Amino acid sequence: MPNIIEITDFAAPELDVYARLTENQLLNRHEPEKGLFIAESPKVVERALNAGCNPISLLVERKHIAGEARDVIARCGEIPVYTADLEVLKNLTGFPMTRGVLCAMRRPPMPAVEELCTDARRIAVLENIMNPTNIGAIFRSAAALNIDAVLLTPDCSNPLYRRAIRVSMGTVFQIPWTYLDNETAGWPQPGMKLLKNIGFKTAAMALNDSAIRIDDPRLTQEKKLAIVLGSEGDGLASSTIADCDYTVRIPMSNGVDSLNVAAASAVAFWQLGTAGKPI
């Protein structure tokens, strides 16, 4: 039986998670086991639930309780479902709500790199990509184009930031991912060594005179390949490029010398992730 609660007090502490806590406060770096995230829209909440994420409360526009949010509410059991009309919710959250549904959930524990990569064939490694929109777009392409896992360096934007989740259309809950943190597999040298021990060759996506074309047959013939993508401004660090087995470029025309990292990831995943696999 859903626990529907009408919002009467904007300052109620139980609404802090939706109205007043920043992304960093939700992340809770000092006590990550207490970290939270916000999933937005019924479809995204469904994907998070399918991935085993635990909900703690819902914020739902009143008209969606018996409509688009009905199945999500039913799946969430007896957790609080805070509700009001759309204008009230916009004043509370400060932004329009996609499909009138937000869900606060507990952050799942991070798996080990070996756990994600041992049986993987194609993975993406993201180095210092700090824009949540790009992170979300990369995950969406990864899900669509046969990437088995995503590894992120510590300075990357978190895939469970609200905007990254929304842009990814919830695929951050479908593609396994974890961080190459300094305690387990720092980056680049320790992480690179770990990937090579698991059997991966590494391909740095970079503008370099010695780079091979992305359609070079040597790349598609690799049984296990890690596609390494760099930050929006500077690209990959020179030390990362030097340590990779391949440096790879996307041929371009009309004097264009580079693509946005999210666009580049889609091209790379299409060419290298789908090789030998049916779409």
Tab-separated table of C-alpha atoms in Angstrom:
chain	number	residue	atom	x	y	z
A	1	MET	CA	0.000	0.000	0.000
A	2	PRO	CA	1.630	3.308	-1.052
A	3	ASN	CA	2.356	5.843	1.669
A	4	ILE	CA	1.103	9.064	-0.007
A	5	ILE	CA	2.088	12.247	1.865
A	6	GLU	CA	0.815	15.682	0.810
A	7	ILE	CA	3.522	18.355	0.937
A	8	THR	CA	2.519	21.131	3.338
A	9	ASP	CA	5.923	22.383	4.527
A	10	PHE	CA	8.734	23.176	2.057
A	11	ALA	CA	11.223	23.228	4.939
A	12	ALA	CA	10.510	19.670	6.074
A	13	PRO	CA	13.896	17.914	6.497
A	14	GLU	CA	12.705	14.811	4.663
A	15	LEU	CA	12.488	16.959	1.517
A	16	ASP	CA	16.122	18.131	1.765
A	17	VAL	CA	17.234	15.377	-0.590
A	18	TYR	CA	15.096	16.903	-3.371
A	19	ALA	CA	15.319	20.607	-2.575
A	20	ARG	CA	18.473	21.530	-0.687
A	21	LEU	CA	21.252	18.945	-0.848
A	22	THR	CA	23.923	19.463	-3.512
A	23	GLU	CA	25.227	16.627	-5.685
A	24	ASN	CA	28.376	16.470	-3.563
A	25	GLN	CA	26.335	16.266	-0.382
A	26	LEU	CA	24.284	13.447	-1.868
A	27	LEU	CA	27.492	11.680	-2.892
A	28	ASN	CA	28.794	11.856	0.715
A	29	ARG	CA	32.460	11.126	-0.001
A	30	HIS	CA	33.300	10.766	3.714
A	31	GLU	CA	30.690	8.046	4.246
A	32	PRO	CA	30.010	6.622	0.770
A	33	GLU	CA	27.871	3.822	2.184
A	34	LYS	CA	25.353	6.548	3.143
A	35	GLY	CA	25.419	8.214	-0.284
A	36	LEU	CA	22.237	8.903	-2.235
A	37	PHE	CA	21.283	9.771	-5.793
A	38	ILE	CA	18.166	11.072	-7.542
A	39	ALA	CA	16.599	9.169	-10.430
A	40	GLU	CA	14.239	11.173	-12.636
A	41	SER	CA	11.271	9.905	-14.700
A	42	PRO	CA	9.427	6.574	-14.419
A	43	LYS	CA	11.574	4.838	-17.057
A	44	VAL	CA	14.836	5.785	-15.345
A	45	VAL	CA	13.501	4.800	-11.916
A	46	GLU	CA	12.427	1.448	-13.384
A	47	ARG	CA	15.927	0.839	-14.726
A	48	ALA	CA	17.447	1.713	-11.366
A	49	LEU	CA	15.065	-0.694	-9.613
A	50	ASN	CA	15.860	-3.403	-12.159
A	51	ALA	CA	19.547	-2.940	-11.310
A	52	GLY	CA	18.822	-3.575	-7.642
A	53	CYS	CA	19.026	0.001	-6.340
A	54	ASN	CA	17.132	0.636	-3.109
A	55	PRO	CA	14.602	3.528	-3.047
A	56	ILE	CA	14.055	5.584	0.114
A	57	SER	CA	11.337	7.999	-1.049
A	58	LEU	CA	9.512	9.352	-4.112
A	59	LEU	CA	8.493	12.870	-5.131
A	60	VAL	CA	5.574	12.633	-7.557
A	61	GLU	CA	3.361	15.170	-9.271
A	62	ARG	CA	-0.157	14.460	-8.069
A	63	LYS	CA	-1.645	13.668	-11.483
A	64	HIS	CA	0.968	10.947	-12.103
A	65	ILE	CA	0.219	8.922	-8.957
A	66	ALA	CA	-2.502	6.976	-10.722
A	67	GLY	CA	-0.906	7.447	-14.145
A	68	GLU	CA	2.678	7.184	-15.352
A	69	ALA	CA	4.115	6.678	-11.862
A	70	ARG	CA	1.647	3.991	-10.799
A	71	ASP	CA	3.857	0.975	-11.568
A	72	VAL	CA	6.951	2.575	-10.035
A	73	ILE	CA	5.057	3.419	-6.854
A	74	ALA	CA	3.781	-0.156	-6.643
A	75	ARG	CA	7.309	-1.543	-6.963
A	76	CYS	CA	8.658	0.712	-4.202
A	77	GLY	CA	6.481	-0.735	-1.451
A	78	GLU	CA	5.673	1.430	1.565
A	79	ILE	CA	8.317	4.134	1.221
A	80	PRO	CA	7.057	7.759	1.497
A	81	VAL	CA	5.560	9.207	-1.685
A	82	TYR	CA	5.584	13.006	-1.344
A	83	THR	CA	3.167	14.754	-3.672
A	84	ALA	CA	1.726	18.091	-4.742
A	85	ASP	CA	0.700	19.859	-7.941
A	86	LEU	CA	3.335	20.670	-10.563
A	87	GLU	CA	3.800	24.352	-9.658
A	88	VAL	CA	4.374	23.483	-6.009
A	89	LEU	CA	6.981	20.875	-6.963
A	90	LYS	CA	8.763	23.273	-9.317
A	91	ASN	CA	9.010	25.805	-6.506
A	92	LEU	CA	10.374	23.103	-4.225
A	93	THR	CA	12.994	21.596	-6.525
A	94	GLY	CA	13.870	24.668	-8.578
A	95	PHE	CA	13.600	22.807	-11.891
A	96	PRO	CA	10.906	21.148	-14.049
A	97	MET	CA	10.495	17.446	-13.303
A	98	THR	CA	10.723	14.973	-16.187
A	99	ARG	CA	7.461	13.010	-16.286
A	100	GLY	CA	6.659	14.314	-12.807
A	101	VAL	CA	8.687	11.736	-10.847
A	102	LEU	CA	11.858	11.871	-8.741
A	103	CYS	CA	13.130	8.991	-6.627
A	104	ALA	CA	15.800	9.207	-3.929
A	105	MET	CA	17.853	6.019	-3.826
A	106	ARG	CA	20.862	4.626	-2.005
A	107	ARG	CA	24.101	4.495	-3.948
A	108	PRO	CA	25.187	0.905	-4.622
A	109	PRO	CA	28.686	-0.220	-3.556
A	110	MET	CA	31.391	0.034	-6.203
A	111	PRO	CA	32.518	-3.311	-7.680
A	112	ALA	CA	36.177	-4.157	-8.210
A	113	VAL	CA	37.767	-3.562	-11.621
A	114	GLU	CA	38.573	-7.268	-12.003
A	115	GLU	CA	34.944	-8.166	-11.311
A	116	LEU	CA	33.753	-5.999	-14.205
A	117	CYS	CA	36.485	-6.707	-16.714
A	118	THR	CA	37.521	-10.352	-16.472
A	119	ASP	CA	34.788	-11.603	-18.805
A	120	ALA	CA	34.397	-8.350	-20.766
A	121	ARG	CA	35.378	-7.993	-24.403
A	122	ARG	CA	35.147	-4.244	-24.963
A	123	ILE	CA	35.363	-1.621	-22.223
A	124	ALA	CA	35.656	2.171	-22.094
A	125	VAL	CA	38.063	4.022	-19.820
A	126	LEU	CA	37.159	7.670	-19.133
A	127	GLU	CA	39.999	9.946	-18.010
A	128	ASN	CA	39.059	13.198	-16.225
A	129	ILE	CA	35.784	13.753	-18.099
A	130	MET	CA	34.071	16.309	-15.895
A	131	ASN	CA	30.860	17.278	-17.674
A	132	PRO	CA	27.849	15.239	-16.434
A	133	THR	CA	26.138	15.658	-19.800
A	134	ASN	CA	29.091	14.044	-21.570
A	135	ILE	CA	29.220	11.245	-19.007
A	136	GLY	CA	25.528	10.511	-19.543
A	137	ALA	CA	25.849	10.589	-23.335
A	138	ILE	CA	28.871	8.273	-23.263
A	139	PHE	CA	26.978	5.741	-21.142
A	140	ARG	CA	24.010	5.847	-23.503
A	141	SER	CA	26.292	5.134	-26.467
A	142	ALA	CA	28.084	2.411	-24.502
A	143	ALA	CA	24.780	0.659	-23.793
A	144	ALA	CA	23.669	0.903	-27.406
A	145	LEU	CA	26.950	-0.147	-29.013
A	146	ASN	CA	28.160	-3.253	-27.194
A	147	ILE	CA	30.486	-1.850	-24.545
A	148	ASP	CA	30.611	-4.284	-21.631
A	149	ALA	CA	31.832	-1.970	-18.841
A	150	VAL	CA	33.016	1.574	-18.126
A	151	LEU	CA	35.939	2.542	-15.875
A	152	LEU	CA	36.352	6.130	-14.639
A	153	THR	CA	39.340	7.934	-13.161
A	154	PRO	CA	38.715	9.708	-9.824
A	155	ASP	CA	38.347	13.189	-11.379
A	156	CYS	CA	35.503	12.153	-13.673
A	157	SER	CA	32.022	13.469	-12.981
A	158	ASN	CA	29.966	10.870	-11.130
A	159	PRO	CA	27.599	8.826	-13.349
A	160	LEU	CA	24.943	9.029	-10.613
A	161	TYR	CA	24.665	12.812	-10.711
A	162	ARG	CA	21.073	13.633	-11.621
A	163	ARG	CA	21.930	15.209	-14.984
A	164	ALA	CA	24.199	12.322	-16.015
A	165	ILE	CA	21.482	9.806	-15.147
A	166	ARG	CA	18.866	11.774	-17.091
A	167	VAL	CA	21.023	12.243	-20.204
A	168	SER	CA	21.948	8.551	-20.147
A	169	MET	CA	18.227	7.637	-20.065
A	170	GLY	CA	19.050	5.366	-17.125
A	171	THR	CA	21.676	3.330	-18.973
A	172	VAL	CA	24.098	4.086	-16.113
A	173	PHE	CA	22.128	1.305	-14.386
A	174	GLN	CA	22.539	-1.103	-17.307
A	175	ILE	CA	26.262	-0.792	-18.035
A	176	PRO	CA	28.544	-2.020	-15.215
A	177	TRP	CA	30.975	0.678	-14.074
A	178	THR	CA	33.419	1.536	-11.336
A	179	TYR	CA	36.233	3.917	-10.461
A	180	LEU	CA	39.953	3.379	-10.953
A	181	ASP	CA	40.601	4.807	-7.504
A	182	ASN	CA	44.055	5.064	-5.974
A	183	GLU	CA	43.323	2.464	-3.301
A	184	THR	CA	42.674	-0.357	-5.769
A	185	ALA	CA	43.804	0.495	-9.291
A	186	GLY	CA	45.055	4.049	-9.704
A	187	TRP	CA	45.529	5.628	-13.112
A	188	PRO	CA	47.340	5.530	-15.426
A	189	GLN	CA	50.169	3.080	-14.610
A	190	PRO	CA	48.516	0.801	-11.978
A	191	GLY	CA	45.220	0.671	-13.841
A	192	MET	CA	46.930	0.106	-17.181
A	193	LYS	CA	48.972	-2.739	-15.689
A	194	LEU	CA	45.846	-4.318	-14.219
A	195	LEU	CA	44.037	-4.179	-17.563
A	196	LYS	CA	46.995	-5.778	-19.331
A	197	ASN	CA	47.135	-8.531	-16.710
A	198	ILE	CA	43.454	-9.258	-17.436
A	199	GLY	CA	44.313	-9.512	-21.127
A	200	PHE	CA	43.299	-6.122	-22.516
A	201	LYS	CA	45.021	-4.119	-25.186
A	202	THR	CA	44.515	-0.388	-24.761
A	203	ALA	CA	43.578	2.119	-27.464
A	204	ALA	CA	44.040	5.825	-26.731
A	205	MET	CA	41.690	8.060	-28.706
A	206	ALA	CA	43.973	11.009	-29.469
A	207	LEU	CA	45.076	13.438	-32.159
A	208	ASN	CA	48.596	12.270	-32.820
A	209	ASP	CA	50.798	12.071	-35.908
A	210	SER	CA	51.553	8.428	-35.130
A	211	ALA	CA	47.905	7.468	-34.589
A	212	ILE	CA	46.319	4.737	-36.678
A	213	ARG	CA	42.874	5.083	-38.227
A	214	ILE	CA	39.956	3.788	-36.204
A	215	ASP	CA	39.114	1.354	-39.019
A	216	ASP	CA	42.555	-0.289	-38.861
A	217	PRO	CA	41.863	-4.071	-38.872
A	218	ARG	CA	44.326	-4.680	-36.042
A	219	LEU	CA	41.877	-3.028	-33.648
A	220	THR	CA	38.838	-5.094	-34.573
A	221	GLN	CA	40.910	-8.276	-34.363
A	222	GLU	CA	41.792	-7.691	-30.707
A	223	LYS	CA	39.885	-10.090	-28.451
A	224	LYS	CA	39.857	-7.666	-25.508
A	225	LEU	CA	40.152	-3.937	-26.101
A	226	ALA	CA	39.931	-0.949	-23.748
A	227	ILE	CA	38.950	2.301	-25.507
A	228	VAL	CA	40.505	5.201	-23.580
A	229	LEU	CA	38.883	8.654	-23.844
A	230	GLY	CA	40.200	11.910	-22.394
A	231	SER	CA	38.911	15.140	-20.914
A	232	GLU	CA	36.847	17.708	-22.814
A	233	GLY	CA	39.561	20.353	-22.992
A	234	ASP	CA	42.979	18.715	-23.015
A	235	GLY	CA	42.195	15.192	-24.104
A	236	LEU	CA	44.291	12.336	-22.758
A	237	ALA	CA	47.436	12.962	-20.756
A	238	SER	CA	50.630	12.367	-22.730
A	239	SER	CA	51.693	9.712	-20.210
A	240	THR	CA	48.426	7.837	-20.788
A	241	ILE	CA	48.901	7.917	-24.565
A	242	ALA	CA	52.481	6.678	-24.196
A	243	ASP	CA	51.394	3.732	-22.067
A	244	CYS	CA	48.620	2.563	-24.422
A	245	ASP	CA	49.171	-0.168	-26.991
A	246	TYR	CA	47.539	1.877	-29.767
A	247	THR	CA	46.903	5.536	-30.460
A	248	VAL	CA	43.771	5.897	-32.576
A	249	ARG	CA	42.234	8.748	-34.542
A	250	ILE	CA	38.912	9.251	-36.278
A	251	PRO	CA	39.437	10.470	-39.886
A	252	MET	CA	37.694	13.801	-40.464
A	253	SER	CA	36.915	16.188	-43.294
A	254	ASN	CA	36.305	19.890	-43.949
A	255	GLY	CA	39.170	20.977	-41.730
A	256	VAL	CA	37.503	19.734	-38.544
A	257	ASP	CA	40.226	18.474	-36.218
A	258	SER	CA	38.249	16.984	-33.324
A	259	LEU	CA	34.862	15.898	-32.005
A	260	ASN	CA	33.219	16.410	-28.654
A	261	VAL	CA	34.233	13.477	-26.442
A	262	ALA	CA	30.673	12.126	-26.313
A	263	ALA	CA	30.414	12.197	-30.120
A	264	ALA	CA	33.852	10.613	-30.448
A	265	SER	CA	32.842	7.856	-28.046
A	266	ALA	CA	29.815	6.976	-30.185
A	267	VAL	CA	31.987	6.665	-33.309
A	268	ALA	CA	34.589	4.601	-31.450
A	269	PHE	CA	32.027	2.304	-29.846
A	270	TRP	CA	30.280	1.748	-33.172
A	271	GLN	CA	33.485	0.851	-34.971
A	272	LEU	CA	35.221	-1.103	-32.202
A	273	GLY	CA	32.426	-2.287	-29.926
A	274	THR	CA	30.235	-3.816	-32.606
A	275	ALA	CA	33.044	-5.635	-34.450
A	276	GLY	CA	32.061	-9.260	-34.743
A	277	LYS	CA	28.801	-8.819	-32.830
A	278	PRO	CA	25.306	-8.630	-34.341
A	279	ILE	CA	23.319	-5.421	-33.792
